[in-house]
mmCIF file of C-alpha atoms in Angstrom:
data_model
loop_
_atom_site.group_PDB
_atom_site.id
_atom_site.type_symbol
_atom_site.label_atom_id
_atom_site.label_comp_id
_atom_site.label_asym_id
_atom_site.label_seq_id
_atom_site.Cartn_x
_atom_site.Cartn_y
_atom_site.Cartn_z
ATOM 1 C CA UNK C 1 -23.722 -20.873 -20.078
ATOM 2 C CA UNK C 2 -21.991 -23.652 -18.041
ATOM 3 C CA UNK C 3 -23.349 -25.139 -15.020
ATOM 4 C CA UNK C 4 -20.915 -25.075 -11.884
ATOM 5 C CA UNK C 5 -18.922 -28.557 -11.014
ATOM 6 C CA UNK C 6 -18.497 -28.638 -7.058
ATOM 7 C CA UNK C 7 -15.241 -29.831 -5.069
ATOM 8 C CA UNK C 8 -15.667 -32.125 -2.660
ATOM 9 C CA UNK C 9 -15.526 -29.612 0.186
ATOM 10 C CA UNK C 10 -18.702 -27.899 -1.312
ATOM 11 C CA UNK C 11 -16.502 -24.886 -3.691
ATOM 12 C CA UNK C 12 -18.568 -24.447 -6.956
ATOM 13 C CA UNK C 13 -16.658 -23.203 -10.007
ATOM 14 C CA UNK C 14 -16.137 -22.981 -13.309
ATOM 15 C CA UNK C 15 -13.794 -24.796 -15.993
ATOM 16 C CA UNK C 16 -12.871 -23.487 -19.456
ATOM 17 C CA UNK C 17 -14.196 -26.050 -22.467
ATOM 18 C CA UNK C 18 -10.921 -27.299 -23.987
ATOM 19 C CA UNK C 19 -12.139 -26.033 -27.737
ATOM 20 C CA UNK C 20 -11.504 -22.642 -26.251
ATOM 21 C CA UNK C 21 -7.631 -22.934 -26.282
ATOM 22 C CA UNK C 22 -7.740 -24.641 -29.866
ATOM 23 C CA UNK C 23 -5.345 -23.115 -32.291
ATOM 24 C CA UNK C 24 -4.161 -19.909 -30.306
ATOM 25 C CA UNK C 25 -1.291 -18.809 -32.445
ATOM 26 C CA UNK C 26 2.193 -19.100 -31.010
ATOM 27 C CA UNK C 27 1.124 -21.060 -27.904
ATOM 28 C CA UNK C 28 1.267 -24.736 -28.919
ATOM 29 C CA UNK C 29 1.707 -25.804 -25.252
ATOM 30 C CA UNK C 30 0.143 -29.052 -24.245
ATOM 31 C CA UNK C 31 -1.994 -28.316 -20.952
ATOM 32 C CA UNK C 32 -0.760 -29.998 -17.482
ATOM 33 C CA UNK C 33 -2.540 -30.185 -14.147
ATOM 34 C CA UNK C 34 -2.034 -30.144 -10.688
ATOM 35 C CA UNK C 35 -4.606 -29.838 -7.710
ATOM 36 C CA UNK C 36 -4.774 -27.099 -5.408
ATOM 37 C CA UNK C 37 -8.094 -27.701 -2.511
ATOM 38 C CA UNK C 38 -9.886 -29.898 -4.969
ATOM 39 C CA UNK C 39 -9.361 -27.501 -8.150
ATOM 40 C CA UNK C 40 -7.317 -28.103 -11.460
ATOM 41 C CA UNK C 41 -4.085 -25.452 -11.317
ATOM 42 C CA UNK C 42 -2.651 -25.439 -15.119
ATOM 43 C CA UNK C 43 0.580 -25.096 -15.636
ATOM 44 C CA UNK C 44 2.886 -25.345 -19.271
ATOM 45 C CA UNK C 45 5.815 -27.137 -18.819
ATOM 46 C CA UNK C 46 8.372 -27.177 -21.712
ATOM 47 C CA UNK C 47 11.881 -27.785 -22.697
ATOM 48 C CA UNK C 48 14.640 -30.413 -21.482
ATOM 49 C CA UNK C 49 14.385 -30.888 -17.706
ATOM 50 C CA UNK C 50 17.631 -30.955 -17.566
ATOM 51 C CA UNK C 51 17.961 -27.407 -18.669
ATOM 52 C CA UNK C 52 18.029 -24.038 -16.596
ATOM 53 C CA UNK C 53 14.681 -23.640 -14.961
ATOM 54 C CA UNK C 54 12.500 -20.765 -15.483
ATOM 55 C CA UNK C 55 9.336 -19.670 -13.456
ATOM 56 C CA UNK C 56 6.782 -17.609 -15.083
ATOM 57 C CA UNK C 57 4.439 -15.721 -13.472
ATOM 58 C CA UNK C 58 1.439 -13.562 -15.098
ATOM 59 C CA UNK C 59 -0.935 -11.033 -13.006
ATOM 60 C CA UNK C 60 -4.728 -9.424 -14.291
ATOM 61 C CA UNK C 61 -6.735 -9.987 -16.790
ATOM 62 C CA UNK C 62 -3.727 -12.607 -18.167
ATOM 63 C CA UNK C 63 -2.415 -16.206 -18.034
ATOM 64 C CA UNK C 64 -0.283 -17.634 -19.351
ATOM 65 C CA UNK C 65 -0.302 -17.131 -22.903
ATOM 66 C CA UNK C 66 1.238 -13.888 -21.940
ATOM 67 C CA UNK C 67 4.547 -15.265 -21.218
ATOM 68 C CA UNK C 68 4.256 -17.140 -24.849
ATOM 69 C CA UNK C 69 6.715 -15.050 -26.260
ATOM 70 C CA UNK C 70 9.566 -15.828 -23.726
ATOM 71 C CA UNK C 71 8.675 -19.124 -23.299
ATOM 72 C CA UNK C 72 9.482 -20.181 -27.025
ATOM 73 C CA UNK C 73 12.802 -18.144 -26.711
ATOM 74 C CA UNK C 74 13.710 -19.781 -23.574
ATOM 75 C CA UNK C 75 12.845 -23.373 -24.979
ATOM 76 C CA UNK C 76 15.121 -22.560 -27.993
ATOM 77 C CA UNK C 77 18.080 -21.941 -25.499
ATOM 78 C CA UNK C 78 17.455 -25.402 -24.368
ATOM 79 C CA UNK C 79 15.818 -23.702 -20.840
ATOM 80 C CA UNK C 80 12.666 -25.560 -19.300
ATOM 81 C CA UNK C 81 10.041 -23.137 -19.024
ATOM 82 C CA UNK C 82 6.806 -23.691 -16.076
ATOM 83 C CA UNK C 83 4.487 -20.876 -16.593
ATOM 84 C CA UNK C 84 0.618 -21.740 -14.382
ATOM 85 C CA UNK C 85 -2.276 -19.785 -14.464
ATOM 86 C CA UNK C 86 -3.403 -18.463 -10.991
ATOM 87 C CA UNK C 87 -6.967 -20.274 -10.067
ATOM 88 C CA UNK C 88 -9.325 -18.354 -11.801
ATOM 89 C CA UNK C 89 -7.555 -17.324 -15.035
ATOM 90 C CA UNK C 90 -6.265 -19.458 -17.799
ATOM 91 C CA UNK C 91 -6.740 -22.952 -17.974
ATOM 92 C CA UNK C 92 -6.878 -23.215 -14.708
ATOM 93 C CA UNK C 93 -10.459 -23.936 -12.465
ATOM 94 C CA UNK C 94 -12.301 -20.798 -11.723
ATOM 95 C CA UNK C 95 -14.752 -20.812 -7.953
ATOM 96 C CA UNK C 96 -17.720 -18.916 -8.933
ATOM 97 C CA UNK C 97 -17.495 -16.843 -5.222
ATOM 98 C CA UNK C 98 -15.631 -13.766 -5.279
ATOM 99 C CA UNK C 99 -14.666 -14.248 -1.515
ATOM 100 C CA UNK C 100 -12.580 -17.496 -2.237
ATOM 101 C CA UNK C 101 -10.026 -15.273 -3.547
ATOM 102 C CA UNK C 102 -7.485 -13.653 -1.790
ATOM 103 C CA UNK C 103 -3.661 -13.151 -2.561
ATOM 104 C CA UNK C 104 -2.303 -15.913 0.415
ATOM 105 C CA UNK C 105 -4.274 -18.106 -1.502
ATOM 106 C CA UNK C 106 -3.141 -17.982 -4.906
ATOM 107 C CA UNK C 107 0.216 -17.486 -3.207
ATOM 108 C CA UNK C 108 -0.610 -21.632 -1.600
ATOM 109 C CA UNK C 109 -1.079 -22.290 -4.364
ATOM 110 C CA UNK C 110 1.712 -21.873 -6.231
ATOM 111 C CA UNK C 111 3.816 -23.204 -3.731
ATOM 112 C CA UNK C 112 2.000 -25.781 -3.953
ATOM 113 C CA UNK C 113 3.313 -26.022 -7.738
ATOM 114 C CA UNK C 114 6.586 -25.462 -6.949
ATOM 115 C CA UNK C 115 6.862 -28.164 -4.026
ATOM 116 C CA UNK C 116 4.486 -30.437 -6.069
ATOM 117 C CA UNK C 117 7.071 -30.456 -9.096
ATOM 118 C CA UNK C 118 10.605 -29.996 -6.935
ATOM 119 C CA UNK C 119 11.486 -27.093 -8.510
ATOM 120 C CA UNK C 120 14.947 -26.402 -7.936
ATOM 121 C CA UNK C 121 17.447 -23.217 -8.634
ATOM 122 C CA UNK C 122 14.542 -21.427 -10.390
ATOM 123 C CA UNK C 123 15.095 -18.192 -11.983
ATOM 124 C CA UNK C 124 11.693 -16.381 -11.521
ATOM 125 C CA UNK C 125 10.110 -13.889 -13.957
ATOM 126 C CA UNK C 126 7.560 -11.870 -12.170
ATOM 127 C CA UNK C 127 4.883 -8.583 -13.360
ATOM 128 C CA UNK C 128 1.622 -7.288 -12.136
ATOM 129 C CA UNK C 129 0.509 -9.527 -9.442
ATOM 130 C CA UNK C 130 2.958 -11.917 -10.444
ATOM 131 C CA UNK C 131 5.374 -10.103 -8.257
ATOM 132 C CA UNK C 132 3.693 -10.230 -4.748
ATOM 133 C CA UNK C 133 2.669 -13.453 -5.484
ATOM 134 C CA UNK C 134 6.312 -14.984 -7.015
ATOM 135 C CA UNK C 135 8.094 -12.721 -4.694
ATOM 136 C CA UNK C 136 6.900 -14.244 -1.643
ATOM 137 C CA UNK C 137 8.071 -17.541 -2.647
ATOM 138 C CA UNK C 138 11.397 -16.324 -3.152
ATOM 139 C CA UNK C 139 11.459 -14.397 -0.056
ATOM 140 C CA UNK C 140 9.841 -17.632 1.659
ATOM 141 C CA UNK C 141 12.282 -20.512 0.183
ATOM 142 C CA UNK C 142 14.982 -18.574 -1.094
ATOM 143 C CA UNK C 143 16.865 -22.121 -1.702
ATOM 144 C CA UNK C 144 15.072 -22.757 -4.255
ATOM 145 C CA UNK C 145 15.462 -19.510 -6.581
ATOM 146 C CA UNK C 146 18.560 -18.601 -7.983
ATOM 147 C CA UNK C 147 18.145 -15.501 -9.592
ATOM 148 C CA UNK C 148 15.144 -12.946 -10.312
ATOM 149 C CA UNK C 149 13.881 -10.982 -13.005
ATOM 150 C CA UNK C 150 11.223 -8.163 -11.876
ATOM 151 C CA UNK C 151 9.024 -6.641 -14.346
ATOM 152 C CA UNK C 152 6.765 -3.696 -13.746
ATOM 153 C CA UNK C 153 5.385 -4.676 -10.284
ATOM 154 C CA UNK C 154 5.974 -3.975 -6.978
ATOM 155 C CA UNK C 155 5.955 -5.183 -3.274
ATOM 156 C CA UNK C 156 3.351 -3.514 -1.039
ATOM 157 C CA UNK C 157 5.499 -1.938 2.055
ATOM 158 C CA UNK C 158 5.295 1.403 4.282
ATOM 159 C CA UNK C 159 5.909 4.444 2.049
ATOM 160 C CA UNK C 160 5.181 2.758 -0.977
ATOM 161 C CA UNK C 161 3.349 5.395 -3.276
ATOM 162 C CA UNK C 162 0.489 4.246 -5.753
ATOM 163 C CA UNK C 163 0.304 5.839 -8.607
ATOM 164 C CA UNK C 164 -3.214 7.954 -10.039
ATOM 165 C CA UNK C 165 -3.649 4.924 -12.987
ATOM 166 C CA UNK C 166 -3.817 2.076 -10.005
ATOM 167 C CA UNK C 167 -6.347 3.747 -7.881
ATOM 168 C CA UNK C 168 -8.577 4.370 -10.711
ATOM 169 C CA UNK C 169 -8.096 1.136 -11.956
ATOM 170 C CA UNK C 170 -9.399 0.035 -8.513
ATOM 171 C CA UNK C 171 -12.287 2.673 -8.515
ATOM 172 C CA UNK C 172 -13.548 1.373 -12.204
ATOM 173 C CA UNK C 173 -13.692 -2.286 -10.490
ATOM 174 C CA UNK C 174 -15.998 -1.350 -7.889
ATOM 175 C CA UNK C 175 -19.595 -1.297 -7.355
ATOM 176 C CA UNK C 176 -21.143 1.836 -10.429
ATOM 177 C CA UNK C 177 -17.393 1.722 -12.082
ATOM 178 C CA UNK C 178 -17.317 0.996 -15.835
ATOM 179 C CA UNK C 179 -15.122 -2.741 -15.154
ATOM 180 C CA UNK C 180 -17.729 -3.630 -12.657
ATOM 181 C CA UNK C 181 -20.781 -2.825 -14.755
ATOM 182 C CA UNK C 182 -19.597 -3.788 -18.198
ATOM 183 C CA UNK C 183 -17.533 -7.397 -18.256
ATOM 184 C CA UNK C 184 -18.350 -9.122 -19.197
ATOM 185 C CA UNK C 185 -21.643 -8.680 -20.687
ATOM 186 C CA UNK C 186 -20.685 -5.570 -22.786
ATOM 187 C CA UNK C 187 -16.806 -5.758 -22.829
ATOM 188 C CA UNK C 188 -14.477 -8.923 -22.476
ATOM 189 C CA UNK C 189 -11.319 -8.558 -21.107
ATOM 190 C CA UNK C 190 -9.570 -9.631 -24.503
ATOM 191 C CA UNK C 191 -10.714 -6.180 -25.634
ATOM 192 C CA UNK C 192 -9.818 -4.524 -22.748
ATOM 193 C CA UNK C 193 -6.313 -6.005 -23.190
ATOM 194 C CA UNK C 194 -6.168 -3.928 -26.808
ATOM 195 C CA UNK C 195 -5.877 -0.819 -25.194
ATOM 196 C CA UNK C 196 -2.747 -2.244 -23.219
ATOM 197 C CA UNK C 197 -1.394 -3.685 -25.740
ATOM 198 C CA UNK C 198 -1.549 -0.336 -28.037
ATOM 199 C CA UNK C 199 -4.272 -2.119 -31.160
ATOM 200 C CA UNK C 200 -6.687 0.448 -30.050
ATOM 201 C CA UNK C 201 -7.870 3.314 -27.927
ATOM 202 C CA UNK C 202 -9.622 3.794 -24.673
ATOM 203 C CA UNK C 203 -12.548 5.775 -26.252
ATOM 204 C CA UNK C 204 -13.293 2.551 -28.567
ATOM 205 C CA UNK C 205 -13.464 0.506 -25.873
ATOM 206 C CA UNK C 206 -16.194 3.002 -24.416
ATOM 207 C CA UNK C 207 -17.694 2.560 -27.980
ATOM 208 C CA UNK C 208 -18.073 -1.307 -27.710
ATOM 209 C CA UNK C 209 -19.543 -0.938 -24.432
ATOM 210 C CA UNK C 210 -22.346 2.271 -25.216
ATOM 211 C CA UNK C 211 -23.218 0.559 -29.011
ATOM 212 C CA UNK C 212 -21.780 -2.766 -29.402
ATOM 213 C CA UNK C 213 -19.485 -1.689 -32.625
ATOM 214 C CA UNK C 214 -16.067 -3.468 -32.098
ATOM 215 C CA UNK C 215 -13.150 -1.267 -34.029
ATOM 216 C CA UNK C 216 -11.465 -3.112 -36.844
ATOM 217 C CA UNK C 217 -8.139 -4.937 -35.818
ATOM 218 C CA UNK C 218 -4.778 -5.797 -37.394
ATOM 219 C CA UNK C 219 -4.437 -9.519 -37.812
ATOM 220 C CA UNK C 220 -1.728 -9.226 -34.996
ATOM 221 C CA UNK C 221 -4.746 -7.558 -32.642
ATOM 222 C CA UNK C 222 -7.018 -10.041 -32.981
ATOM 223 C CA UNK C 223 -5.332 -13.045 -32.486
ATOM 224 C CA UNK C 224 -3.467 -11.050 -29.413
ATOM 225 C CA UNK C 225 -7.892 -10.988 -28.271
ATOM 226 C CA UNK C 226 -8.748 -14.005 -29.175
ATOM 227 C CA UNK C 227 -5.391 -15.433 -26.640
ATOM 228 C CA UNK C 228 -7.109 -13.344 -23.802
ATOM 229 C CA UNK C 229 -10.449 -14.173 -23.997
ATOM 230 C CA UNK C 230 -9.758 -17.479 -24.327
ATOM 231 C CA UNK C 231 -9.902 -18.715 -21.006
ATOM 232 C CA UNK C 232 -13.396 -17.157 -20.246
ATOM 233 C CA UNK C 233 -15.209 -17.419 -23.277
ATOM 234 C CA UNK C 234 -19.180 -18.832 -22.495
ATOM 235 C CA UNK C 235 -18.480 -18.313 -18.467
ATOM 236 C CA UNK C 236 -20.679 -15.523 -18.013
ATOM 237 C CA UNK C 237 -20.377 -12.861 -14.741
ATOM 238 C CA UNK C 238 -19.677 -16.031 -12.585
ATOM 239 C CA UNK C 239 -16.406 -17.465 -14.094
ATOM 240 C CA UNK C 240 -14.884 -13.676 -13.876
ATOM 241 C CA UNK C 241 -14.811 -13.668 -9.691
ATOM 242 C CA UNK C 242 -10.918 -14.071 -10.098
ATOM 243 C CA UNK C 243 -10.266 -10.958 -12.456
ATOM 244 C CA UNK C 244 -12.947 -9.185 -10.149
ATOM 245 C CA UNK C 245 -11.198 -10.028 -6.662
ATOM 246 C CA UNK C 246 -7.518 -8.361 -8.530
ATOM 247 C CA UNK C 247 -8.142 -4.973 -8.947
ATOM 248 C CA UNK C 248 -10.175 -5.169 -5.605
ATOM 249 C CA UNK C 249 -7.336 -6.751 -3.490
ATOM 250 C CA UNK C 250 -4.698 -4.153 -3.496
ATOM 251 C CA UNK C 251 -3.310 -3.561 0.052
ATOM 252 C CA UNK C 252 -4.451 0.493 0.265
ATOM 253 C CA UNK C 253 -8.235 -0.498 -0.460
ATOM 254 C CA UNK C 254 -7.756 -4.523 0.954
ATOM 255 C CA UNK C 255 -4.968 -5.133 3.233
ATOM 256 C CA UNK C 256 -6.554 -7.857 4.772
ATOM 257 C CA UNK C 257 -7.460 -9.739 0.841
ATOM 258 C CA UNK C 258 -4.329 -8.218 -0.603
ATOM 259 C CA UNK C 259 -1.765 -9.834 2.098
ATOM 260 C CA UNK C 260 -0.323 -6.199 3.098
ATOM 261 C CA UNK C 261 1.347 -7.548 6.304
ATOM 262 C CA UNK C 262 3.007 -10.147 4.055
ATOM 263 C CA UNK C 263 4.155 -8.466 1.395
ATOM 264 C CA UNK C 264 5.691 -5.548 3.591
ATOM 265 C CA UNK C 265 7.401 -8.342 5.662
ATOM 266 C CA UNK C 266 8.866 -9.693 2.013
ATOM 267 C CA UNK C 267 9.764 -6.651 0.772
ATOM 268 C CA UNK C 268 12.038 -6.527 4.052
ATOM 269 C CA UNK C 269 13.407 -9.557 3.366
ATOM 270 C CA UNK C 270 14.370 -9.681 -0.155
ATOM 271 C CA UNK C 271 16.716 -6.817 0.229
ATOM 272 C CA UNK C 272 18.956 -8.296 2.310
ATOM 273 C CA UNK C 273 18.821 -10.889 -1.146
ATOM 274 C CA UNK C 274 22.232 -10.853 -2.676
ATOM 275 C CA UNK C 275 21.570 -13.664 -6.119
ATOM 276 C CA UNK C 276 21.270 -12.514 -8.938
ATOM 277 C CA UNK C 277 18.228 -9.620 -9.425
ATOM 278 C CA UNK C 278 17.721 -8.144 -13.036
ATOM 279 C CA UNK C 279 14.941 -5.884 -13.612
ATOM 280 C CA UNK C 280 13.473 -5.434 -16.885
ATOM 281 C CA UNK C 281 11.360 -2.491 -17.225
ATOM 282 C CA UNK C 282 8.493 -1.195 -19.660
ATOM 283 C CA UNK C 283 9.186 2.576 -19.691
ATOM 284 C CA UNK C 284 5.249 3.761 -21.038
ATOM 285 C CA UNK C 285 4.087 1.779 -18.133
ATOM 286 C CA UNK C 286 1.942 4.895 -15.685
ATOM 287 C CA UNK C 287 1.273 2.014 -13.321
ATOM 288 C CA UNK C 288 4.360 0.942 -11.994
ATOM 289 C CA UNK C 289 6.635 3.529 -13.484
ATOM 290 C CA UNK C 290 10.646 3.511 -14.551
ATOM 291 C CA UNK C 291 11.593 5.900 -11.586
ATOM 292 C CA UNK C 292 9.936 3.127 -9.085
ATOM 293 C CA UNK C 293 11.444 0.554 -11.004
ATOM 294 C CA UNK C 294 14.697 2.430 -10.483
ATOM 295 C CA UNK C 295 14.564 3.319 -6.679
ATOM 296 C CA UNK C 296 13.803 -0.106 -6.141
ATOM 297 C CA UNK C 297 16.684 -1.704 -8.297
ATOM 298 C CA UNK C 298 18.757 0.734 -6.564
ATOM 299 C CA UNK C 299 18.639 -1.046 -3.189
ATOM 300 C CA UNK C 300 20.649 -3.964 -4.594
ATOM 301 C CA UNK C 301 23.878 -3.538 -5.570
ATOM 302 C CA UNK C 302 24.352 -6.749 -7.627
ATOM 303 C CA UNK C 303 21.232 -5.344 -9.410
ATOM 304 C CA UNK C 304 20.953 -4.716 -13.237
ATOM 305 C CA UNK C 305 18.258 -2.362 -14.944
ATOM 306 C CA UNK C 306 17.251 -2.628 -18.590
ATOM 307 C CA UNK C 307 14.958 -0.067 -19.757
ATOM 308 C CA UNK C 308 12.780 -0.779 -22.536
ATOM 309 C CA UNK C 309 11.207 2.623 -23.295
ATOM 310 C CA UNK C 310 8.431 2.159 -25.847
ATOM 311 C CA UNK C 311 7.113 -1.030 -23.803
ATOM 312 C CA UNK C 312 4.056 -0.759 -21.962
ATOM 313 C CA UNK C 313 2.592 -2.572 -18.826
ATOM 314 C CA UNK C 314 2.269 -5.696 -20.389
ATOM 315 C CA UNK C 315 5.853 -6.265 -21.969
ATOM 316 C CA UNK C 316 5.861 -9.752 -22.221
ATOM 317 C CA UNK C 317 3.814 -9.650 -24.510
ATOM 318 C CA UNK C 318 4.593 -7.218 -26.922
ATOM 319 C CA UNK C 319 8.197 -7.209 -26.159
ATOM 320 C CA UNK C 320 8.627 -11.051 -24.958
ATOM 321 C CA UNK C 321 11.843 -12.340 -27.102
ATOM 322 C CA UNK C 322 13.799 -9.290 -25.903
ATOM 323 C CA UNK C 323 13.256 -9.866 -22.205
ATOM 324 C CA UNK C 324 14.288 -13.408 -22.954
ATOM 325 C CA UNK C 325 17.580 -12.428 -24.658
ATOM 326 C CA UNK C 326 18.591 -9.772 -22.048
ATOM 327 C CA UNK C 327 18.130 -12.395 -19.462
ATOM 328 C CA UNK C 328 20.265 -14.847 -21.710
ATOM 329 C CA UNK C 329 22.580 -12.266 -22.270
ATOM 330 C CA UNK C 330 22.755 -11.706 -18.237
ATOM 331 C CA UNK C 331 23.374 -15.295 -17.542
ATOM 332 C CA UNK C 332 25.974 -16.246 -20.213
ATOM 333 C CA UNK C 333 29.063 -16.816 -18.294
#
């Protein structure tokens, strides 16, 4: 296992060996850096800078590799394309505490990417805790942003109802739940991510954990796996804090780590946004569903709402080049 660098102000954490990220298939991206409190932030950069700017944001267990997919079609299209991975995931450095996390901090720090980098009339694509966390930007410094495209998230706010699948999913996180008492010694979160992505089924993942027999998977599977447990292969319990603090941080169980006050107060103010707003929506998703994705598409009436029904929570992934055409299709004058 690795030992722990230190920041100057004391913060020990974790950094992914470089060998780990050798060869992923279709994510040929050369790694960039900036620093956020004394840690490495990665961050892909591609395309002409001179083209239309995309943001891409990723949520739990992912980074950046998810938005792979989108990426290359954007870059064809002659977009640029920044996608960073939140502190903790990815590329990016991982603080072996659990309590350094919290979502105003990961929110600092991509600010701090965005102001670092002058990013300019951004069009920002957002899921999972991408959206609270891209969101507020937007909300924050909406002359920077220039259109949005929301993807199976949501904005914590009074009234807002969470659905069965995202209160277990914080139950199985906690202290005695399977997350909590399996990952990553029994289960990595590259096989967790083949349930979501459809390459196997929950019982087998059950199976890996109670016997240690791993299910066969297509070629497409496993190098989907290999992508996500990429960034925390060899880092033991300690380099998984960040995936921990997630599920742990939503506003119902953690207002205070999950920024409740903040994201109610953006919620608020991104619907008085009138730019551009397209929401692209997986419609097998149970967490954030297609009638939530609807009744919140609804309060804009400059809004558009493609439904893609067969996709799942994690659609960039397995349905990346159509969310990049839609939005290409949607800003085509």
């Amino acid at each position: 296992m690795l030992r722990p660098l230190t920041t100057a102000d004391g913060v020990a954490f974790l950094r992914s060996p470089e060998e780990s990220f050798a060869d992923l298939p279709d994510y040929p991206y050369a790694p960039n850096y900036v620093e956020f409190e004394g840690l490495r932030m990665h961050y892909v950069d591609e395309g002409p800078r001179d083209g239309p700017l995309a943001l891409l944001m990723h949520g739990m267990p992912t980074w950046s590799y998810l938005n792979r997919h989108i990426i290359a079609r954007l870059v064809e299209a002659g977009w640029r394309c920044v996608a960073a991975d939140h502190i903790g995931f990815g590329r990016s450095d991982k603080p072996v505490d659990d309590g350094w996390y919290s979502i105003r901090r990961h929110r600092a720090a991509h600010t701090a990417l965005i102001d670092g980098l002058g990013l300019t009339d951004i069009t920002l694509f957002c899921q999972d805790w991408g959206g609270p966390i891209g969101l507020a930007q937007a909300a924050e410094k909406p002359e920077r942003f220039s259109r949005l495209v929301v993807m199976n998230t949501w904005l914590h706010h009074h009234g807002y109802a969470y659905e069965p699948e995202l209160l277990r999913w914080n139950e199985i996180w906690r202290p005695g739940g399977f997350f909590a008492e399996n990952v990553p010694e029994r289960v990595s979160l590259g096989w967790f991510m083949m349930i979501s992505l459809g390459h196997m089924a929950a019982r087998d993942l059950y199976g890996i954990a109670q016997t240690g027999a791993y299910p066969a998977l297509s070629e497409t599977g496993d190098q989907a796996r290999r992508g996500y447990d990429a960034p925390f292969a060899g880092l033991g319990r300690p380099g998984h804090a960040g995936p921990r603090r997630f599920p742990l941080s939503l506003p119902f169980d953690n207002p205070a780590g999950g920024a409740a006050e903040d994201q109610a107060r953006h919620f608020e103010t991104l619907l008085r946004w009138r730019k551009p707003i397209h929401f692209v929506w997986g419609g097998a998703d149970k967490t954030f569903t297609e009638a939530w994705g609807r009744a919140w598409a609804a309060h804009y009436p400059q809004a558009t709402f493609d439904l893609l029904p067969d996709a799942g929570h994690f659609l960039q992934d397995t349905h990346g080049r159509r969310i990049a055409e839609i939005v290409l299709e949607r800003t085509t004058p």
